[in-house]
Coordinates of C-alpha atoms in Angstrom, one line a residue:
M1 CA 115.9 -97.9 108.3
K2 CA 117.6 -94.5 108.6
P3 CA 118.2 -93.3 112.1
G4 CA 116.9 -90.0 113.2
P5 CA 119.0 -86.8 112.9
H6 CA 120.0 -87.0 116.6
T7 CA 120.7 -90.7 116.8
T8 CA 124.3 -91.5 117.6
I9 CA 125.7 -94.8 116.2
A10 CA 129.2 -96.1 116.9
L11 CA 131.0 -98.7 114.8
K12 CA 134.2 -100.5 115.7
S13 CA 136.5 -103.0 114.2
S14 CA 140.0 -104.3 114.2
C15 CA 141.0 -101.7 111.6
V16 CA 139.6 -98.2 110.7
V17 CA 140.8 -95.9 107.9
G18 CA 140.7 -92.4 109.3
F19 CA 141.8 -89.1 107.8
D20 CA 144.1 -86.7 109.5
G21 CA 143.3 -83.7 107.4
T22 CA 146.0 -84.5 104.8
Q23 CA 146.0 -88.3 104.3
H24 CA 144.4 -91.5 105.2
V25 CA 145.7 -93.0 108.5
L26 CA 145.1 -96.5 110.0
W27 CA 143.6 -97.0 113.4
R28 CA 144.0 -100.4 115.0
D29 CA 140.9 -101.4 117.1
G30 CA 139.4 -98.2 115.9
E31 CA 135.9 -96.5 116.2
V32 CA 133.8 -94.4 113.9
V33 CA 130.9 -92.5 115.5
F34 CA 128.2 -90.7 113.5
Q35 CA 125.1 -88.7 114.3
G36 CA 122.5 -88.5 111.6
S37 CA 124.3 -88.0 108.3
H38 CA 127.6 -86.8 109.6
I39 CA 130.6 -88.3 111.3
V40 CA 131.5 -86.9 114.8
F41 CA 134.5 -89.0 115.8
V42 CA 137.1 -91.3 114.3
G43 CA 139.8 -92.9 116.4
R44 CA 139.8 -94.9 119.7
G45 CA 138.2 -94.4 123.1
Y46 CA 135.1 -92.4 122.3
S47 CA 133.5 -91.4 125.6
G48 CA 130.4 -89.6 124.5
P49 CA 126.8 -90.9 124.7
V50 CA 125.9 -93.5 122.0
D51 CA 122.5 -94.9 121.1
Q52 CA 123.9 -98.1 119.5
W53 CA 127.3 -99.8 119.3
I54 CA 128.0 -102.2 116.4
D55 CA 131.2 -104.3 116.6
Y56 CA 132.3 -105.7 113.2
G57 CA 135.2 -107.6 114.7
N58 CA 138.0 -108.5 112.2
A59 CA 137.1 -106.0 109.5
L60 CA 138.3 -102.8 107.8
I61 CA 136.0 -99.8 108.3
G62 CA 136.7 -97.2 105.7
P63 CA 135.3 -94.5 103.5
G64 CA 132.8 -95.4 100.7
F65 CA 134.3 -95.8 97.3
I66 CA 133.5 -93.1 94.6
D67 CA 132.9 -94.5 91.1
L68 CA 132.9 -91.8 88.5
D69 CA 132.2 -94.0 85.5
A70 CA 129.9 -96.4 87.3
L71 CA 128.1 -99.0 85.2
G72 CA 124.3 -98.1 85.2
D73 CA 123.5 -100.8 82.7
L74 CA 123.2 -104.5 82.0
D75 CA 126.7 -104.6 80.7
S76 CA 127.1 -105.0 76.9
T77 CA 130.9 -104.8 76.7
V78 CA 131.1 -108.4 78.0
L79 CA 129.4 -109.5 74.8
T80 CA 132.4 -108.4 72.8
L81 CA 134.8 -110.7 74.6
D82 CA 136.4 -113.0 72.0
N83 CA 133.4 -112.3 69.6
G84 CA 135.1 -110.3 66.9
D85 CA 134.7 -106.7 65.9
E86 CA 131.9 -104.5 67.3
P87 CA 130.6 -103.5 63.8
N88 CA 130.0 -107.1 62.8
M89 CA 128.1 -107.9 65.9
G90 CA 125.6 -105.1 66.1
R91 CA 127.3 -103.1 68.8
M92 CA 127.5 -100.2 66.3
W93 CA 124.8 -99.0 63.9
S94 CA 124.8 -100.2 60.3
E95 CA 123.9 -97.9 57.5
A96 CA 120.7 -99.9 56.8
Y97 CA 119.7 -99.7 60.5
L98 CA 120.2 -95.9 60.5
A99 CA 118.2 -95.5 57.3
A100 CA 115.3 -97.6 58.7
G101 CA 115.2 -95.5 61.8
P102 CA 116.8 -96.5 65.1
K103 CA 114.5 -97.7 67.9
E104 CA 114.6 -98.5 71.6
S105 CA 115.6 -102.0 72.6
Y106 CA 114.0 -101.8 76.0
S107 CA 110.7 -100.5 77.3
A108 CA 110.6 -97.5 79.5
E109 CA 110.2 -99.8 82.5
E110 CA 113.2 -101.9 81.5
E111 CA 115.3 -98.8 81.0
V112 CA 114.7 -97.9 84.7
F113 CA 115.1 -101.5 85.9
K114 CA 118.7 -101.7 84.5
Y115 CA 119.6 -98.8 86.9
R116 CA 118.0 -100.6 89.9
Y117 CA 120.0 -103.7 89.1
A118 CA 123.2 -101.8 88.5
F119 CA 122.8 -99.6 91.6
T120 CA 122.3 -102.7 93.7
Q121 CA 125.6 -104.1 92.4
L122 CA 127.4 -100.8 93.1
I123 CA 126.3 -100.8 96.8
R124 CA 127.2 -104.5 97.1
N125 CA 130.7 -103.7 96.1
G126 CA 131.3 -100.8 98.6
I127 CA 130.5 -98.0 96.2
T128 CA 128.7 -95.2 98.0
T129 CA 128.9 -92.3 95.4
A130 CA 128.3 -93.0 91.7
M131 CA 128.2 -91.1 88.4
P132 CA 126.5 -93.7 86.2
I133 CA 127.2 -94.5 82.5
T134 CA 125.2 -96.5 80.0
S135 CA 125.5 -97.4 76.4
M136 CA 123.7 -95.5 73.7
Y137 CA 124.1 -97.9 70.8
Y138 CA 120.9 -99.8 71.6
R139 CA 118.9 -96.6 72.2
E140 CA 116.7 -94.8 69.7
W141 CA 118.8 -91.8 70.6
A142 CA 120.0 -90.6 74.0
E143 CA 118.4 -90.5 77.5
T144 CA 115.4 -88.4 78.6
Y145 CA 114.3 -86.2 81.5
D146 CA 111.4 -88.5 82.5
E147 CA 113.7 -91.5 82.5
F148 CA 116.1 -89.8 84.9
A149 CA 113.4 -88.5 87.1
A150 CA 112.5 -92.2 87.7
V151 CA 116.2 -93.1 88.1
A152 CA 116.6 -90.5 90.8
G153 CA 113.8 -92.2 92.6
V154 CA 115.5 -95.5 92.4
A155 CA 118.8 -94.1 93.7
A156 CA 117.0 -92.4 96.6
E157 CA 115.1 -95.6 97.4
L158 CA 118.2 -97.7 97.6
G159 CA 120.2 -94.9 99.3
L160 CA 123.0 -94.5 96.8
R161 CA 124.6 -91.1 96.5
T162 CA 124.5 -90.2 92.8
Y163 CA 125.4 -87.5 90.3
L164 CA 122.8 -87.8 87.6
G165 CA 121.6 -86.3 84.4
P166 CA 120.3 -87.5 81.0
C167 CA 123.1 -88.2 78.6
Y168 CA 122.8 -86.1 75.4
M169 CA 124.6 -86.1 72.0
S170 CA 124.4 -84.5 68.6
G171 CA 125.7 -87.5 66.5
M172 CA 126.3 -91.1 66.2
S173 CA 128.9 -93.1 64.2
Y174 CA 127.8 -95.9 61.9
W175 CA 129.3 -98.3 59.4
R176 CA 128.5 -97.8 55.8
A177 CA 127.8 -100.7 53.5
D178 CA 131.3 -100.3 51.9
G179 CA 132.9 -100.9 55.3
T180 CA 133.9 -97.3 56.0
L181 CA 132.9 -95.2 59.0
G182 CA 130.2 -92.6 58.7
H183 CA 128.9 -89.9 61.0
H184 CA 125.2 -89.0 61.4
W185 CA 124.6 -85.6 62.9
D186 CA 121.4 -84.1 64.4
E187 CA 122.4 -80.7 66.0
A188 CA 118.8 -79.8 67.0
R189 CA 118.4 -83.1 68.9
G190 CA 121.7 -82.6 70.7
L191 CA 120.7 -79.1 71.9
A192 CA 117.3 -80.3 73.0
G193 CA 119.1 -83.0 75.0
L194 CA 121.1 -80.3 76.7
D195 CA 118.0 -78.4 77.5
A196 CA 116.6 -81.5 79.2
A197 CA 119.8 -81.9 81.1
E198 CA 119.6 -78.3 82.3
R199 CA 116.0 -78.9 83.4
F200 CA 116.9 -82.0 85.3
F201 CA 119.8 -80.2 87.1
T202 CA 117.5 -77.4 88.1
D203 CA 114.8 -79.7 89.4
F204 CA 116.9 -82.4 91.1
E205 CA 120.1 -80.7 92.3
G206 CA 120.2 -81.4 96.0
A207 CA 117.0 -83.6 95.9
H208 CA 116.4 -86.2 98.6
A209 CA 118.3 -84.4 101.3
G210 CA 121.3 -83.9 99.0
L211 CA 121.7 -87.5 98.1
I212 CA 120.9 -86.6 94.4
R213 CA 123.2 -84.1 92.7
G214 CA 123.1 -83.0 89.1
A215 CA 125.7 -83.3 86.4
L216 CA 126.1 -82.5 82.7
L217 CA 126.8 -85.8 80.9
P218 CA 127.4 -85.4 77.1
D219 CA 128.0 -88.8 75.5
R220 CA 131.5 -88.8 74.0
I221 CA 133.7 -86.2 72.5
Q222 CA 133.3 -87.6 69.0
T223 CA 129.5 -87.6 69.2
C224 CA 129.2 -83.9 70.1
T225 CA 129.4 -80.8 67.9
P226 CA 131.3 -77.6 68.8
A227 CA 128.0 -75.8 69.5
L228 CA 126.8 -78.5 71.9
L229 CA 130.1 -78.5 73.8
Q230 CA 130.4 -74.7 73.9
R231 CA 126.9 -74.5 75.4
T232 CA 127.8 -77.3 77.8
A233 CA 130.8 -75.3 79.0
A234 CA 128.8 -72.1 79.4
L235 CA 126.1 -74.0 81.4
S236 CA 128.7 -75.7 83.6
R237 CA 130.0 -72.3 84.5
E238 CA 126.5 -70.9 85.2
L239 CA 125.4 -73.8 87.3
N240 CA 128.8 -74.7 88.8
A241 CA 128.0 -78.2 87.5
P242 CA 130.5 -81.0 86.9
V243 CA 130.8 -82.1 83.3
R244 CA 131.8 -85.7 82.4
L245 CA 133.0 -86.3 78.9
H246 CA 134.6 -89.5 77.6
C247 CA 137.7 -88.7 75.6
C248 CA 141.1 -89.9 74.6
Q249 CA 139.8 -93.5 74.8
G250 CA 140.5 -94.8 71.2
L251 CA 142.7 -94.2 68.2
D252 CA 139.7 -93.8 65.9
E253 CA 138.3 -91.1 68.2
V254 CA 141.6 -89.2 68.3
A255 CA 141.9 -89.4 64.5
M256 CA 138.3 -88.3 64.0
V257 CA 138.6 -85.3 66.3
K258 CA 141.9 -84.2 64.7
H259 CA 140.3 -84.5 61.2
L260 CA 137.1 -82.6 62.1
R261 CA 138.4 -80.1 64.7
G262 CA 142.1 -79.7 63.7
A263 CA 143.4 -80.5 67.2
S264 CA 143.9 -83.3 69.7
P265 CA 140.9 -84.0 71.8
L266 CA 142.3 -82.3 74.9
A267 CA 143.5 -79.3 72.9
W268 CA 140.1 -79.0 71.4
L269 CA 138.4 -79.2 74.9
E270 CA 140.8 -76.5 76.0
Q271 CA 139.7 -74.2 73.1
L272 CA 136.0 -74.8 74.0
G273 CA 136.5 -74.0 77.7
L274 CA 135.9 -77.5 78.8
L275 CA 139.2 -78.1 80.7
T276 CA 138.4 -76.9 84.2
P277 CA 138.3 -78.3 87.7
R278 CA 134.7 -79.2 87.0
S279 CA 135.8 -81.5 84.1
V280 CA 135.6 -85.3 84.8
L281 CA 137.3 -87.1 81.9
P282 CA 137.3 -90.8 81.3
H283 CA 139.7 -92.3 80.1
G284 CA 142.7 -90.2 79.1
I285 CA 144.6 -93.0 77.5
Y286 CA 145.6 -91.6 74.1
T287 CA 147.1 -88.2 74.5
D288 CA 149.6 -86.0 72.6
G289 CA 152.3 -86.6 75.2
L290 CA 153.6 -84.1 77.6
S291 CA 151.7 -81.1 76.2
D292 CA 148.4 -82.8 76.8
L293 CA 149.4 -83.9 80.3
Q294 CA 150.4 -80.3 81.1
R295 CA 147.0 -79.2 79.9
L296 CA 145.3 -81.6 82.3
A297 CA 147.5 -80.6 85.2
Q298 CA 147.2 -76.8 84.7
S299 CA 143.4 -76.9 84.2
G300 CA 142.6 -78.9 87.3
A301 CA 140.6 -81.4 85.3
S302 CA 140.4 -85.0 86.5
V303 CA 141.0 -88.2 84.7
V304 CA 138.8 -91.2 85.5
H305 CA 140.9 -94.3 85.2
C306 CA 139.0 -97.6 84.3
P307 CA 141.8 -100.2 84.0
V308 CA 139.8 -103.4 83.7
V309 CA 137.6 -102.6 80.7
F310 CA 140.5 -101.4 78.6
A311 CA 142.9 -104.2 79.6
R312 CA 140.3 -106.7 78.1
D313 CA 141.2 -105.2 74.7
G314 CA 144.9 -104.9 75.3
E315 CA 144.9 -101.2 76.1
A316 CA 146.1 -99.3 79.1
L317 CA 146.9 -95.9 80.5
Q318 CA 150.4 -94.9 79.6
S319 CA 151.4 -94.5 83.2
F320 CA 149.2 -93.9 86.2
G321 CA 152.3 -92.9 88.2
R322 CA 153.6 -90.4 85.6
Y323 CA 150.2 -88.8 85.3
Q324 CA 150.1 -88.4 89.0
A325 CA 153.6 -87.0 89.1
Q326 CA 152.5 -84.4 86.6
G327 CA 149.9 -83.2 89.2
I328 CA 146.9 -84.7 87.4
N329 CA 144.1 -85.7 89.7
L330 CA 143.1 -89.3 89.1
A331 CA 139.8 -90.9 90.1
L332 CA 138.6 -94.5 89.4
G333 CA 135.7 -95.9 87.5
T334 CA 134.4 -99.4 86.7
D335 CA 132.6 -98.8 83.4
T336 CA 131.9 -102.5 83.0
W337 CA 130.8 -105.6 84.9
P338 CA 131.6 -106.5 87.6
A339 CA 131.2 -103.3 89.5
D340 CA 134.2 -104.1 91.6
L341 CA 136.6 -101.2 92.4
L342 CA 138.9 -103.5 94.4
D343 CA 139.4 -105.5 91.2
N344 CA 140.1 -102.3 89.3
M345 CA 142.6 -101.3 92.0
R346 CA 144.4 -104.7 91.8
Q347 CA 144.5 -104.8 88.0
G348 CA 145.2 -101.1 87.8
L349 CA 148.2 -101.5 90.1
N350 CA 149.6 -104.5 88.1
I351 CA 149.0 -102.8 84.7
A352 CA 150.6 -99.5 85.9
R353 CA 153.8 -101.4 86.9
L354 CA 153.9 -103.2 83.6
M355 CA 153.5 -100.0 81.7
E356 CA 156.0 -98.2 83.9
G357 CA 158.6 -101.0 83.8
G358 CA 158.9 -101.1 87.6
N359 CA 157.3 -100.9 91.0
T360 CA 158.3 -97.4 92.2
L361 CA 155.9 -95.0 90.5
T362 CA 152.5 -96.4 91.5
S363 CA 151.5 -97.9 94.9
A364 CA 148.5 -99.8 96.3
L365 CA 147.7 -96.6 98.3
D366 CA 147.7 -94.5 95.1
M367 CA 144.9 -96.7 93.8
Y368 CA 142.9 -96.5 97.0
N369 CA 143.3 -92.8 97.1
A370 CA 142.0 -92.5 93.6
A371 CA 138.9 -94.5 94.6
T372 CA 138.3 -92.1 97.6
L373 CA 140.1 -88.8 97.8
G374 CA 140.6 -88.5 94.1
G375 CA 137.0 -89.0 93.3
A376 CA 136.0 -86.5 95.9
K377 CA 138.4 -83.9 94.5
A378 CA 137.0 -84.5 91.0
L379 CA 133.5 -83.6 92.4
G380 CA 134.8 -80.6 94.3
R381 CA 134.0 -82.1 97.6
D382 CA 135.9 -82.4 100.9
D383 CA 133.1 -84.2 102.8
I384 CA 133.2 -87.6 101.1
G385 CA 135.9 -90.1 100.3
R386 CA 137.3 -89.8 103.9
L387 CA 136.3 -90.6 107.5
A388 CA 136.7 -87.5 109.6
P389 CA 134.6 -85.4 111.9
G390 CA 132.2 -83.3 109.8
A391 CA 132.4 -85.5 106.8
K392 CA 129.4 -87.4 105.4
A393 CA 128.7 -90.7 107.0
D394 CA 129.5 -92.7 103.9
I395 CA 131.1 -95.7 105.4
T396 CA 131.9 -99.2 104.2
V397 CA 132.9 -102.4 106.2
F398 CA 135.1 -105.0 104.5
S399 CA 135.4 -108.3 106.2
L400 CA 139.0 -109.5 106.8
R401 CA 137.9 -113.0 107.7
G402 CA 137.9 -114.6 104.3
M403 CA 140.4 -117.4 103.8
H404 CA 141.0 -116.1 100.2
L405 CA 142.7 -113.0 101.7
G406 CA 145.5 -115.2 103.1
P407 CA 147.3 -114.4 106.4
L408 CA 146.8 -110.7 107.3
F409 CA 149.8 -108.5 107.2
D410 CA 148.3 -105.2 106.1
P411 CA 144.5 -104.8 105.7
L412 CA 144.6 -102.6 102.7
K413 CA 147.3 -104.6 100.9
N414 CA 145.5 -107.8 101.6
L415 CA 142.3 -106.4 100.1
V416 CA 144.0 -104.9 97.1
L417 CA 146.0 -108.1 96.4
A418 CA 143.3 -110.7 97.1
G419 CA 140.0 -109.0 98.0
R420 CA 136.8 -108.7 96.0
G421 CA 133.8 -106.5 96.1
D422 CA 131.6 -108.9 98.0
D423 CA 134.0 -108.8 100.9
C424 CA 132.0 -105.6 101.7
I425 CA 129.5 -106.8 104.3
A426 CA 128.0 -103.4 105.4
S427 CA 127.5 -100.0 103.9
Y428 CA 126.2 -96.7 105.3
I429 CA 125.4 -93.8 103.0
D430 CA 124.5 -90.4 104.5
G431 CA 124.1 -92.2 107.9
R432 CA 121.6 -94.8 106.6
C433 CA 122.5 -98.5 106.6
V434 CA 121.9 -99.4 103.0
M435 CA 123.5 -102.9 103.3
H436 CA 123.7 -105.3 106.2
D437 CA 125.5 -108.7 106.2
G438 CA 125.9 -108.4 102.5
Q439 CA 122.2 -107.8 101.8
V440 CA 121.2 -104.5 100.2
Q441 CA 118.1 -103.4 102.1
G442 CA 114.8 -104.0 100.4
V443 CA 116.2 -106.0 97.4
D444 CA 115.2 -109.5 96.6
Y445 CA 118.4 -110.8 94.9
P446 CA 116.9 -113.9 93.1
T447 CA 114.0 -111.9 91.7
L448 CA 116.3 -109.1 90.6
Q449 CA 118.7 -111.5 88.9
Q450 CA 115.9 -113.3 87.1
Q451 CA 114.6 -110.1 85.6
A452 CA 118.1 -109.0 84.6
Q453 CA 118.6 -112.3 82.8
R454 CA 115.3 -112.0 80.9
Q455 CA 116.2 -108.4 80.0
F456 CA 119.7 -109.3 78.9
A457 CA 118.2 -111.8 76.5
T458 CA 116.2 -108.9 74.9
L459 CA 119.4 -106.9 74.5
M460 CA 121.2 -109.9 72.9
R461 CA 118.4 -110.4 70.4
S462 CA 118.4 -106.7 69.5
H463 CA 121.9 -106.9 68.1
S464 CA 120.6 -108.6 65.0
V465 CA 118.7 -105.5 63.7
R466 CA 121.8 -103.3 64.0
A467 CA 124.3 -105.6 62.4
A468 CA 124.8 -105.5 58.6
G469 CA 122.6 -108.0 56.9
Q470 CA 120.7 -108.7 60.1
P471 CA 122.2 -112.1 60.9
D472 CA 120.6 -114.5 63.4
W473 CA 121.5 -113.1 66.7
K474 CA 122.7 -116.4 68.0
T475 CA 125.5 -116.4 65.5
L476 CA 126.9 -113.2 66.9
F477 CA 127.8 -114.6 70.4
K478 CA 130.1 -117.5 70.3
P479 CA 130.8 -119.5 73.5
A480 CA 134.3 -119.9 74.7
I481 CA 133.9 -123.7 74.4
P482 CA 131.5 -125.0 71.7
Y483 CA 128.4 -126.7 72.9
A484 CA 128.7 -130.5 72.3
D485 CA 125.0 -130.7 71.1
D486 CA 125.1 -127.6 69.0
Y487 CA 128.3 -127.8 66.9
S488 CA 128.7 -128.9 63.3
A489 CA 131.2 -128.0 60.7
Q490 CA 128.5 -126.6 58.4
A491 CA 126.9 -124.2 60.9
P492 CA 128.3 -121.4 63.1
L493 CA 128.4 -121.9 66.8
S494 CA 125.3 -120.5 68.6
V495 CA 124.6 -119.6 72.1
I496 CA 121.9 -121.1 74.3
D497 CA 118.9 -118.8 74.4
P498 CA 118.7 -117.4 77.9
L499 CA 114.9 -117.5 77.6
S500 CA 114.6 -121.1 76.6

């Protein structure tokens, strides 16, 4: 239950991450006091009137995490793990599927449910602000206004601070029968999608007492035409709206943009007026070297780093520390399951040091800053991602009692080295307690998980119609260890039907 606007609540714990106006600072035996939706005190020895004191004991109270590529889906990327190429498993459209006419894999109700499931996972992992992302390959096209009106309701119900808008695009890549890559374009549909996004922004910007904010979310740079991106840039200026655009995330994408547009992805965005402080760019991996890094730094655009999802395929940002040294603002995203930013910090730190050949350019604090201050800067905000008087009461509590954390020597280092998302035991967003003792308020976990499992089975089955030749869907997903009662030399391995 959200306290009233004049209710004063004080939290205390063994460690509190405050903000001194420039940087995060650590208070031992610290206190955080908030009234309504805003923080009024961070430190020790608060002497004002308090309606309720809550002592979390041995825990780290800190700012909520900001996830700017937050999984809003039942994750499909996990299906590719050790299962071969995406074209062969129906994670890209085949020419026959495109000719027959793409269709939705989920019902309208199921589309909204996937957000409820994902938003619950985000809150459980200490994420208080999210800009969600979902896959388009299993959609008939892109997302809709009505769908996102419902999604906004789900976010408000759960209490998650979100930047929302229906994804739009003017094209989709597909695999021709001869094995070459084709590109299907529908300019009118892309521009209609942008109109829907503008309508959503106008109707929902600041909705639910400011918990819901609007954003322009074109799909990927290679699925957007020049006209669509030019109009997106103009609308972003007019509305002062953030624009998130996935780019520099694959060699095929870079080659395609250079072939079609005659420039690197970032150079092309610069030409279109889409490199600005409002630009939020996952993933920034494949660039044209120093010239592209200088473009990013000079423009004020932010790179959203999602280390885990790329490491699974053997890819990594060239150097987190060198990007940072160039003056590029870095934020963090999950983009896959699990929705665990602590895991992304840990793996991101290790990967950065491998890529950089040493341990001097990237620190644990750099990763934590990206998940808090960097995300806030990308959104043009100075009232989230920090605990300070006047900031929003977006607060997380991470238990430091877990034996898996080892002996405590530094709360942040212990969490980055050994912590996990479910060490988050409580979360407050806009002053509302949205999770207590690890339980997201109003959510029946077993029921939620059962429905997610049923819906995931629907997604897995849908792969068959998109794959060339429409193979039995069970042959597309091979278990890591063959099932003893299902294996024969004559037949491919199959997975257990989740609905059986």
